[in-house]
């Protein structure tokens, strides 16, 4: 198998995993409108855009920043 075939296969596996993750989030229950992290109300605009949002915009941004940091630097443990 050459490099192009390997890259194509990796891309297909990654895209399939990403699609399954998105579909599983979309299949979840509707949000109750309360952030699971800080327990504040989730912004109405956010709920209109994503009725299944589980975090407010601020907590979602913090979670994403942590995910990016872990991906770059590895776990801090």
JSON list of C-alpha atoms in Angstrom, two decimals:
[
{"chain": "A", "resi": 1, "resn": "UNK", "atom": "CA", "xyz": [0.00, 0.00, 0.00]},
{"chain": "A", "resi": 2, "resn": "UNK", "atom": "CA", "xyz": [1.48, 3.35, -0.94]},
{"chain": "A", "resi": 3, "resn": "UNK", "atom": "CA", "xyz": [1.40, 6.62, 1.00]},
{"chain": "A", "resi": 4, "resn": "UNK", "atom": "CA", "xyz": [-1.66, 7.97, -0.83]},
{"chain": "A", "resi": 5, "resn": "UNK", "atom": "CA", "xyz": [-3.67, 4.83, -0.07]},
{"chain": "A", "resi": 6, "resn": "UNK", "atom": "CA", "xyz": [-2.65, 5.01, 3.60]},
{"chain": "A", "resi": 7, "resn": "UNK", "atom": "CA", "xyz": [-3.58, 8.69, 3.82]},
{"chain": "A", "resi": 8, "resn": "UNK", "atom": "CA", "xyz": [-6.93, 8.03, 2.14]},
{"chain": "A", "resi": 9, "resn": "UNK", "atom": "CA", "xyz": [-7.70, 5.19, 4.53]},
{"chain": "A", "resi": 10, "resn": "UNK", "atom": "CA", "xyz": [-6.76, 7.28, 7.59]},
{"chain": "A", "resi": 11, "resn": "UNK", "atom": "CA", "xyz": [-8.93, 10.13, 6.32]},
{"chain": "A", "resi": 12, "resn": "UNK", "atom": "CA", "xyz": [-11.92, 7.83, 5.81]},
{"chain": "A", "resi": 13, "resn": "UNK", "atom": "CA", "xyz": [-11.54, 6.37, 9.31]},
{"chain": "A", "resi": 14, "resn": "UNK", "atom": "CA", "xyz": [-11.25, 9.84, 10.84]},
{"chain": "A", "resi": 15, "resn": "UNK", "atom": "CA", "xyz": [-14.25, 11.19, 8.90]},
{"chain": "A", "resi": 16, "resn": "UNK", "atom": "CA", "xyz": [-16.32, 8.17, 9.88]},
{"chain": "A", "resi": 17, "resn": "UNK", "atom": "CA", "xyz": [-15.46, 8.60, 13.56]},
{"chain": "A", "resi": 18, "resn": "UNK", "atom": "CA", "xyz": [-16.21, 12.33, 13.42]},
{"chain": "A", "resi": 19, "resn": "UNK", "atom": "CA", "xyz": [-19.56, 11.70, 11.74]},
{"chain": "A", "resi": 20, "resn": "UNK", "atom": "CA", "xyz": [-20.52, 9.07, 14.34]},
{"chain": "A", "resi": 21, "resn": "UNK", "atom": "CA", "xyz": [-19.62, 11.49, 17.15]},
{"chain": "A", "resi": 22, "resn": "UNK", "atom": "CA", "xyz": [-21.77, 14.27, 15.67]},
{"chain": "A", "resi": 23, "resn": "UNK", "atom": "CA", "xyz": [-24.70, 11.94, 15.07]},
{"chain": "A", "resi": 24, "resn": "UNK", "atom": "CA", "xyz": [-24.53, 10.59, 18.62]},
{"chain": "A", "resi": 25, "resn": "UNK", "atom": "CA", "xyz": [-24.62, 14.13, 20.03]},
{"chain": "A", "resi": 26, "resn": "UNK", "atom": "CA", "xyz": [-27.56, 14.99, 17.79]},
{"chain": "A", "resi": 27, "resn": "UNK", "atom": "CA", "xyz": [-29.46, 11.93, 18.99]},
{"chain": "A", "resi": 28, "resn": "UNK", "atom": "CA", "xyz": [-29.17, 12.92, 22.63]},
{"chain": "A", "resi": 29, "resn": "UNK", "atom": "CA", "xyz": [-31.93, 14.45, 24.72]},
{"chain": "A", "resi": 30, "resn": "UNK", "atom": "CA", "xyz": [-32.91, 18.09, 24.41]},
{"chain": "A", "resi": 31, "resn": "UNK", "atom": "CA", "xyz": [-31.23, 20.45, 26.85]},
{"chain": "A", "resi": 32, "resn": "UNK", "atom": "CA", "xyz": [-33.04, 21.49, 30.00]},
{"chain": "A", "resi": 33, "resn": "UNK", "atom": "CA", "xyz": [-31.52, 24.99, 29.56]},
{"chain": "A", "resi": 34, "resn": "UNK", "atom": "CA", "xyz": [-29.17, 24.73, 32.55]},
{"chain": "A", "resi": 35, "resn": "UNK", "atom": "CA", "xyz": [-25.40, 24.46, 32.13]},
{"chain": "A", "resi": 36, "resn": "UNK", "atom": "CA", "xyz": [-24.10, 21.15, 33.50]},
{"chain": "A", "resi": 37, "resn": "UNK", "atom": "CA", "xyz": [-20.88, 22.81, 34.59]},
{"chain": "A", "resi": 38, "resn": "UNK", "atom": "CA", "xyz": [-21.75, 26.14, 36.25]},
{"chain": "A", "resi": 39, "resn": "UNK", "atom": "CA", "xyz": [-25.53, 25.61, 36.61]},
{"chain": "A", "resi": 40, "resn": "UNK", "atom": "CA", "xyz": [-26.32, 29.00, 35.03]},
{"chain": "A", "resi": 41, "resn": "UNK", "atom": "CA", "xyz": [-28.95, 29.37, 32.34]},
{"chain": "A", "resi": 42, "resn": "UNK", "atom": "CA", "xyz": [-27.78, 28.50, 28.83]},
{"chain": "A", "resi": 43, "resn": "UNK", "atom": "CA", "xyz": [-28.17, 31.45, 26.48]},
{"chain": "A", "resi": 44, "resn": "UNK", "atom": "CA", "xyz": [-31.41, 31.33, 24.41]},
{"chain": "A", "resi": 45, "resn": "UNK", "atom": "CA", "xyz": [-29.44, 32.04, 21.20]},
{"chain": "A", "resi": 46, "resn": "UNK", "atom": "CA", "xyz": [-27.25, 29.02, 21.93]},
{"chain": "A", "resi": 47, "resn": "UNK", "atom": "CA", "xyz": [-30.27, 26.80, 22.55]},
{"chain": "A", "resi": 48, "resn": "UNK", "atom": "CA", "xyz": [-31.88, 27.98, 19.31]},
{"chain": "A", "resi": 49, "resn": "UNK", "atom": "CA", "xyz": [-28.69, 27.04, 17.45]},
{"chain": "A", "resi": 50, "resn": "UNK", "atom": "CA", "xyz": [-28.24, 23.75, 19.36]},
{"chain": "A", "resi": 51, "resn": "UNK", "atom": "CA", "xyz": [-31.28, 22.55, 21.32]},
{"chain": "A", "resi": 52, "resn": "UNK", "atom": "CA", "xyz": [-29.11, 19.80, 22.84]},
{"chain": "A", "resi": 53, "resn": "UNK", "atom": "CA", "xyz": [-26.44, 22.12, 24.26]},
{"chain": "A", "resi": 54, "resn": "UNK", "atom": "CA", "xyz": [-25.34, 20.98, 27.71]},
{"chain": "A", "resi": 55, "resn": "UNK", "atom": "CA", "xyz": [-22.98, 23.87, 28.47]},
{"chain": "A", "resi": 56, "resn": "UNK", "atom": "CA", "xyz": [-23.33, 27.65, 28.39]},
{"chain": "A", "resi": 57, "resn": "UNK", "atom": "CA", "xyz": [-21.11, 29.50, 25.91]},
{"chain": "A", "resi": 58, "resn": "UNK", "atom": "CA", "xyz": [-18.52, 30.38, 28.55]},
{"chain": "A", "resi": 59, "resn": "UNK", "atom": "CA", "xyz": [-18.15, 26.82, 29.87]},
{"chain": "A", "resi": 60, "resn": "UNK", "atom": "CA", "xyz": [-18.14, 25.41, 26.33]},
{"chain": "A", "resi": 61, "resn": "UNK", "atom": "CA", "xyz": [-15.30, 27.79, 25.42]},
{"chain": "A", "resi": 62, "resn": "UNK", "atom": "CA", "xyz": [-13.35, 26.69, 28.52]},
{"chain": "A", "resi": 63, "resn": "UNK", "atom": "CA", "xyz": [-13.90, 23.02, 27.69]},
{"chain": "A", "resi": 64, "resn": "UNK", "atom": "CA", "xyz": [-12.77, 23.55, 24.09]},
{"chain": "A", "resi": 65, "resn": "UNK", "atom": "CA", "xyz": [-9.66, 25.48, 25.23]},
{"chain": "A", "resi": 66, "resn": "UNK", "atom": "CA", "xyz": [-8.80, 22.59, 27.56]},
{"chain": "A", "resi": 67, "resn": "UNK", "atom": "CA", "xyz": [-9.29, 20.06, 24.76]},
{"chain": "A", "resi": 68, "resn": "UNK", "atom": "CA", "xyz": [-7.01, 22.09, 22.45]},
{"chain": "A", "resi": 69, "resn": "UNK", "atom": "CA", "xyz": [-4.39, 22.40, 25.19]},
{"chain": "A", "resi": 70, "resn": "UNK", "atom": "CA", "xyz": [-4.47, 18.63, 25.88]},
{"chain": "A", "resi": 71, "resn": "UNK", "atom": "CA", "xyz": [-4.17, 17.89, 22.16]},
{"chain": "A", "resi": 72, "resn": "UNK", "atom": "CA", "xyz": [-1.12, 20.15, 21.88]},
{"chain": "A", "resi": 73, "resn": "UNK", "atom": "CA", "xyz": [0.62, 19.40, 25.15]},
{"chain": "A", "resi": 74, "resn": "UNK", "atom": "CA", "xyz": [-0.79, 16.10, 26.35]},
{"chain": "A", "resi": 75, "resn": "UNK", "atom": "CA", "xyz": [-2.37, 15.55, 29.75]},
{"chain": "A", "resi": 76, "resn": "UNK", "atom": "CA", "xyz": [-1.15, 17.78, 32.57]},
{"chain": "A", "resi": 77, "resn": "UNK", "atom": "CA", "xyz": [-1.01, 14.87, 35.07]}
]
